[in-house]
PDB file of C-alpha atoms in Angstrom:
ATOM      1  CA  SER J   5     -16.943 -15.250   3.065  1.00 89.00           C
ATOM      2  CA  THR J   6     -14.109 -16.984   4.858  1.00 93.00           C
ATOM      3  CA  PHE J   7     -12.598 -13.578   5.788  1.00 93.00           C
ATOM      4  CA  ARG J   8     -16.009 -12.359   6.903  1.00 93.00           C
ATOM      5  CA  ASP J   9     -16.335 -15.288   9.134  1.00 95.00           C
ATOM      6  CA  ALA J  10     -12.950 -14.884  10.598  1.00 96.00           C
ATOM      7  CA  GLY J  11     -13.945 -11.206  11.273  1.00 95.00           C
ATOM      8  CA  GLU J  12     -16.944 -12.438  13.095  1.00 96.00           C
ATOM      9  CA  ARG J  13     -15.210 -14.906  15.000  1.00 97.00           C
ATOM     10  CA  ALA J  14     -12.270 -12.140  16.024  1.00 97.00           C
ATOM     11  CA  ARG J  15     -14.956  -9.903  17.262  1.00 96.00           C
ATOM     12  CA  ALA J  16     -16.539 -12.709  19.211  1.00 97.00           C
ATOM     13  CA  LEU J  17     -13.025 -13.496  20.928  1.00 97.00           C
ATOM     14  CA  GLY J  18     -12.174  -9.823  21.455  1.00 96.00           C
ATOM     15  CA  ARG J  19      -9.108 -10.125  19.344  1.00 97.00           C
ATOM     16  CA  ALA J  20      -8.379  -6.893  17.752  1.00 96.00           C
ATOM     17  CA  ASP J  21      -5.326  -8.719  15.949  1.00 96.00           C
ATOM     18  CA  LEU J  22      -7.269 -11.228  14.355  1.00 97.00           C
ATOM     19  CA  LEU J  23      -9.867  -8.674  13.268  1.00 97.00           C
ATOM     20  CA  ALA J  24      -7.230  -6.701  11.680  1.00 97.00           C
ATOM     21  CA  GLN J  25      -5.865  -9.765   9.751  1.00 96.00           C
ATOM     22  CA  ALA J  26      -9.438 -10.804   8.727  1.00 96.00           C
ATOM     23  CA  ALA J  27      -9.808  -7.215   7.257  1.00 95.00           C
ATOM     24  CA  LEU J  28      -6.637  -7.534   5.436  1.00 94.00           C
ATOM     25  CA  GLY J  29      -7.530 -10.784   3.967  1.00 93.00           C
ATOM     26  CA  PHE J  30     -11.032  -9.433   3.270  1.00 92.00           C
ATOM     27  CA  ALA J  31      -9.352  -6.514   1.308  1.00 89.00           C
ATOM     28  CA  GLY J  32      -7.149  -8.722  -0.411  1.00 81.00           C
ATOM     29  CA  ARG J  33      -5.254  -7.326  -3.271  1.00 62.00           C
ATOM     30  CA  THR J  34      -8.112  -5.165  -4.520  1.00 64.00           C
ATOM     31  CA  GLU J  35      -7.485  -2.105  -6.861  1.00 66.00           C
ATOM     32  CA  ARG J  36      -6.792   1.156  -5.189  1.00 68.00           C
ATOM     33  CA  GLY J  37     -10.087   2.921  -5.281  1.00 66.00           C
ATOM     34  CA  SER J  38     -12.316   0.016  -4.841  1.00 70.00           C
ATOM     35  CA  PRO J  39     -15.766   1.352  -3.731  1.00 76.00           C
ATOM     36  CA  ASP J  40     -16.549  -1.719  -1.744  1.00 82.00           C
ATOM     37  CA  THR J  41     -18.180  -0.463   1.407  1.00 88.00           C
ATOM     38  CA  GLU J  42     -18.201  -3.473   3.269  1.00 90.00           C
ATOM     39  CA  MET J  43     -14.363  -3.714   2.953  1.00 90.00           C
ATOM     40  CA  ARG J  44     -13.956  -0.035   3.866  1.00 92.00           C
ATOM     41  CA  LEU J  45     -16.115  -0.677   7.079  1.00 94.00           C
ATOM     42  CA  LEU J  46     -14.247  -3.607   8.117  1.00 94.00           C
ATOM     43  CA  LEU J  47     -10.761  -1.831   7.724  1.00 95.00           C
ATOM     44  CA  GLU J  48     -12.070   1.035   9.603  1.00 95.00           C
ATOM     45  CA  GLU J  49     -13.438  -1.097  12.459  1.00 96.00           C
ATOM     46  CA  ALA J  50     -10.252  -3.119  12.665  1.00 97.00           C
ATOM     47  CA  LEU J  51      -8.214   0.025  12.770  1.00 96.00           C
ATOM     48  CA  GLU J  52     -10.341   1.532  15.723  1.00 95.00           C
ATOM     49  CA  THR J  53     -10.348  -1.616  17.473  1.00 95.00           C
ATOM     50  CA  LEU J  54      -6.757  -2.122  17.107  1.00 94.00           C
ATOM     51  CA  GLY J  55      -5.703   1.176  18.757  1.00 86.00           C
ATOM     52  CA  GLU J  56      -2.147   1.974  19.022  1.00 88.00           C
ATOM     53  CA  GLU J  57      -0.903  -1.489  19.411  1.00 81.00           C
ATOM     54  CA  ARG J  58       0.599  -3.647  16.704  1.00 95.00           C
ATOM     55  CA  PRO J  59       1.911  -0.764  14.639  1.00 97.00           C
ATOM     56  CA  GLU J  60       2.684  -3.137  11.592  1.00 97.00           C
ATOM     57  CA  LEU J  61      -0.809  -4.195  11.466  1.00 97.00           C
ATOM     58  CA  ARG J  62      -1.941  -0.388  11.786  1.00 97.00           C
ATOM     59  CA  ALA J  63       0.546   0.309   8.796  1.00 97.00           C
ATOM     60  CA  ARG J  64      -1.040  -2.435   6.659  1.00 96.00           C
ATOM     61  CA  LEU J  65      -4.588  -1.330   7.534  1.00 96.00           C
ATOM     62  CA  LEU J  66      -3.829   2.326   6.784  1.00 96.00           C
ATOM     63  CA  SER J  67      -2.132   1.320   3.415  1.00 94.00           C
ATOM     64  CA  TYR J  68      -5.383  -0.365   2.227  1.00 92.00           C
ATOM     65  CA  LEU J  69      -7.728   2.285   3.762  1.00 93.00           C
ATOM     66  CA  MET J  70      -6.296   5.320   2.129  1.00 92.00           C
ATOM     67  CA  GLY J  71      -7.051   3.664  -1.326  1.00 89.00           C
ATOM     68  CA  THR J  72     -10.754   3.494  -0.671  1.00 90.00           C
ATOM     69  CA  PRO J  73     -13.451   6.047  -1.091  1.00 89.00           C
ATOM     70  CA  PRO J  74     -13.987   8.464   0.557  1.00 91.00           C
ATOM     71  CA  TYR J  75     -10.332   8.610   1.600  1.00 90.00           C
ATOM     72  CA  ASN J  76      -9.008   8.428  -1.742  1.00 89.00           C
ATOM     73  CA  ASP J  77     -10.902  11.249  -2.904  1.00 90.00           C
ATOM     74  CA  SER J  78      -8.687  13.841  -1.145  1.00 92.00           C
ATOM     75  CA  VAL J  79      -5.044  13.843  -2.177  1.00 92.00           C
ATOM     76  CA  GLU J  80      -4.199  15.400   1.390  1.00 94.00           C
ATOM     77  CA  THR J  81      -6.024  12.504   3.169  1.00 95.00           C
ATOM     78  CA  ARG J  82      -4.063   9.980   0.991  1.00 94.00           C
ATOM     79  CA  LEU J  83      -0.832  11.700   1.694  1.00 95.00           C
ATOM     80  CA  GLU J  84      -1.305  11.813   5.304  1.00 96.00           C
ATOM     81  CA  LEU J  85      -2.759   8.265   5.783  1.00 96.00           C
ATOM     82  CA  SER J  86       0.232   6.853   3.548  1.00 96.00           C
ATOM     83  CA  ARG J  87       2.753   8.988   5.407  1.00 97.00           C
ATOM     84  CA  GLU J  88       1.407   7.618   8.768  1.00 97.00           C
ATOM     85  CA  ALA J  89       1.551   4.078   7.366  1.00 97.00           C
ATOM     86  CA  VAL J  90       5.296   4.365   6.187  1.00 98.00           C
ATOM     87  CA  GLU J  91       6.158   5.839   9.634  1.00 98.00           C
ATOM     88  CA  LEU J  92       4.464   2.978  11.705  1.00 98.00           C
ATOM     89  CA  ALA J  93       5.878   0.356   9.230  1.00 98.00           C
ATOM     90  CA  ARG J  94       9.486   1.705   9.547  1.00 97.00           C
ATOM     91  CA  GLY J  95       9.111   1.906  13.312  1.00 97.00           C
ATOM     92  CA  SER J  96       7.894  -1.709  13.594  1.00 96.00           C
ATOM     93  CA  GLY J  97      10.646  -3.198  11.546  1.00 95.00           C
ATOM     94  CA  ASP J  98       8.143  -5.275   9.644  1.00 96.00           C
ATOM     95  CA  ARG J  99       9.517  -5.558   6.200  1.00 95.00           C
ATOM     96  CA  HIS J 100       6.164  -6.728   4.567  1.00 94.00           C
ATOM     97  CA  ALA J 101       4.233  -3.918   6.015  1.00 96.00           C
ATOM     98  CA  LEU J 102       6.901  -1.517   4.966  1.00 97.00           C
ATOM     99  CA  LEU J 103       6.688  -2.842   1.451  1.00 96.00           C
ATOM    100  CA  TRP J 104       2.959  -2.248   1.289  1.00 93.00           C
ATOM    101  CA  ALA J 105       3.253   1.131   2.852  1.00 96.00           C
ATOM    102  CA  ILE J 106       5.728   2.375   0.647  1.00 97.00           C
ATOM    103  CA  ALA J 107       3.820   0.923  -2.451  1.00 95.00           C
ATOM    104  CA  SER J 108       0.684   2.691  -0.992  1.00 94.00           C
ATOM    105  CA  ARG J 109       2.561   5.954  -0.536  1.00 96.00           C
ATOM    106  CA  CYS J 110       3.695   5.920  -4.215  1.00 96.00           C
ATOM    107  CA  TRP J 111       0.187   5.442  -5.299  1.00 93.00           C
ATOM    108  CA  ALA J 112      -0.890   8.157  -3.094  1.00 94.00           C
ATOM    109  CA  MET J 113       1.457  10.711  -4.453  1.00 93.00           C
ATOM    110  CA  PRO J 114      -0.092  11.910  -7.885  1.00 87.00           C
ATOM    111  CA  GLY J 115       0.998  14.258 -10.429  1.00 84.00           C
ATOM    112  CA  PRO J 116       3.943  16.449 -10.839  1.00 88.00           C
ATOM    113  CA  ASP J 117       3.841  17.809  -7.341  1.00 89.00           C
ATOM    114  CA  HIS J 118       5.359  14.932  -5.842  1.00 93.00           C
ATOM    115  CA  VAL J 119       7.860  13.571  -8.535  1.00 96.00           C
ATOM    116  CA  GLU J 120      11.102  13.462  -6.582  1.00 96.00           C
ATOM    117  CA  PRO J 121       9.805  11.912  -3.362  1.00 96.00           C
ATOM    118  CA  ARG J 122       7.893   9.305  -5.381  1.00 97.00           C
ATOM    119  CA  LEU J 123      10.869   8.382  -7.519  1.00 97.00           C
ATOM    120  CA  GLU J 124      13.010   8.101  -4.176  1.00 97.00           C
ATOM    121  CA  LEU J 125      10.344   5.825  -2.736  1.00 97.00           C
ATOM    122  CA  ALA J 126       9.908   3.858  -5.949  1.00 98.00           C
ATOM    123  CA  LEU J 127      13.530   3.166  -5.855  1.00 98.00           C
ATOM    124  CA  GLU J 128      13.542   2.012  -2.363  1.00 98.00           C
ATOM    125  CA  LEU J 129      10.615  -0.213  -2.976  1.00 97.00           C
ATOM    126  CA  MET J 130      12.392  -1.706  -5.853  1.00 97.00           C
ATOM    127  CA  GLU J 131      15.367  -2.475  -3.806  1.00 97.00           C
ATOM    128  CA  MET J 132      13.302  -4.164  -1.017  1.00 97.00           C
ATOM    129  CA  ALA J 133      10.958  -5.974  -3.513  1.00 96.00           C
ATOM    130  CA  GLU J 134      14.048  -7.479  -5.161  1.00 96.00           C
ATOM    131  CA  LYS J 135      15.283  -8.683  -1.883  1.00 96.00           C
ATOM    132  CA  GLU J 136      11.926 -10.189  -0.771  1.00 94.00           C
ATOM    133  CA  ARG J 137      11.522 -11.701  -4.382  1.00 94.00           C
ATOM    134  CA  ALA J 138       8.125  -9.740  -4.600  1.00 93.00           C
ATOM    135  CA  PRO J 139       7.593  -9.441  -8.446  1.00 93.00           C
ATOM    136  CA  GLU J 140       4.184  -7.688  -7.906  1.00 91.00           C
ATOM    137  CA  LEU J 141       5.712  -4.832  -5.842  1.00 93.00           C
ATOM    138  CA  ARG J 142       8.666  -4.653  -8.369  1.00 95.00           C
ATOM    139  CA  LEU J 143       5.953  -4.014 -11.052  1.00 95.00           C
ATOM    140  CA  MET J 144       4.299  -1.238  -8.716  1.00 93.00           C
ATOM    141  CA  SER J 145       7.997   0.242  -8.155  1.00 96.00           C
ATOM    142  CA  LEU J 146       8.373   0.372 -12.062  1.00 97.00           C
ATOM    143  CA  GLU J 147       4.983   1.975 -12.577  1.00 95.00           C
ATOM    144  CA  SER J 148       5.691   4.657 -10.116  1.00 96.00           C
ATOM    145  CA  GLN J 149       9.181   5.185 -11.691  1.00 97.00           C
ATOM    146  CA  PHE J 150       7.715   5.572 -15.220  1.00 96.00           C
ATOM    147  CA  ARG J 151       5.209   8.115 -13.952  1.00 95.00           C
ATOM    148  CA  SER J 152       8.174  10.105 -12.177  1.00 96.00           C
ATOM    149  CA  HIS J 153      10.495   9.981 -15.069  1.00 97.00           C
ATOM    150  CA  LEU J 154       7.688  11.021 -17.647  1.00 95.00           C
ATOM    151  CA  ALA J 155       6.867  13.950 -15.476  1.00 95.00           C
ATOM    152  CA  LEU J 156      10.445  14.831 -15.453  1.00 95.00           C
ATOM    153  CA  GLY J 157      10.795  14.497 -19.180  1.00 95.00           C
ATOM    154  CA  ASP J 158      13.460  11.865 -18.917  1.00 97.00           C
ATOM    155  CA  ALA J 159      12.851   9.818 -22.080  1.00 97.00           C
ATOM    156  CA  ASP J 160      15.707   7.565 -21.514  1.00 98.00           C
ATOM    157  CA  ALA J 161      14.724   6.540 -18.177  1.00 98.00           C
ATOM    158  CA  VAL J 162      11.182   6.051 -19.452  1.00 97.00           C
ATOM    159  CA  GLU J 163      12.322   3.826 -22.130  1.00 98.00           C
ATOM    160  CA  ARG J 164      14.268   1.878 -19.736  1.00 97.00           C
ATOM    161  CA  VAL J 165      11.768   1.530 -17.167  1.00 97.00           C
ATOM    162  CA  THR J 166       9.299   0.517 -19.901  1.00 97.00           C
ATOM    163  CA  GLU J 167      11.602  -2.253 -21.090  1.00 97.00           C
ATOM    164  CA  ASP J 168      11.990  -3.423 -17.353  1.00 97.00           C
ATOM    165  CA  TYR J 169       8.217  -3.571 -16.934  1.00 95.00           C
ATOM    166  CA  ASP J 170       7.731  -5.354 -20.065  1.00 95.00           C
ATOM    167  CA  SER J 171      10.587  -7.902 -19.186  1.00 95.00           C
ATOM    168  CA  LEU J 172       9.195  -8.571 -15.785  1.00 93.00           C
ATOM    169  CA  ALA J 173       5.527  -8.820 -16.944  1.00 89.00           C
ATOM    170  CA  ARG J 174       6.533 -11.701 -19.185  1.00 91.00           C
TER     171      ARG J 174
END
C-alpha cells in the first residue's frame, strides 16, 4: 500500500522518475512469472511515462516487466526485453541496474538454445555480485550456472556449483 500511495503521489506531481521508483518498490522481489496484474500495469505505466529518460530506471523496469505475464509467455519477448534492459543498464553505468538486468537476462534465456551466452552472463553476474556483496544475486548466478553446466553435460561443474550454492545458502 505504501508503494501504491507513492505511485499516486508521483502521478499527481508529474514525476515519472518517482513513479518508476514506486513501481519498482511495488514489484519488490517477486518471483518471475508473478501474475499480479496491478504490478504489471504499474510497471507498464511507469515505463511509458518515463520515456527515454533515465536509462537505468528503464532497465530496471524492463527487468521486472519481462518476467510478468503476458511478456514472459513468449521466449522471444523475454529475450528482447531483457536484451534491451542489459543494453540500457550498461550504457547508463548504473551497477545496480546492470546486476538486475543481467540476472533477468539469465532467467529469460531458457533451455539448451542459450547455454553458452547464459553461462557467460552468469559468470559476469557472479563477479559483479561478489564485488557488491549481493548474496541473492550470487545465488541467481549459481542457478544459471547450474542449468548451463547441466545442459552441457559437465557433471564436475554441476557438482562444484551445487556445493557453492549449498555453502552460500547456509
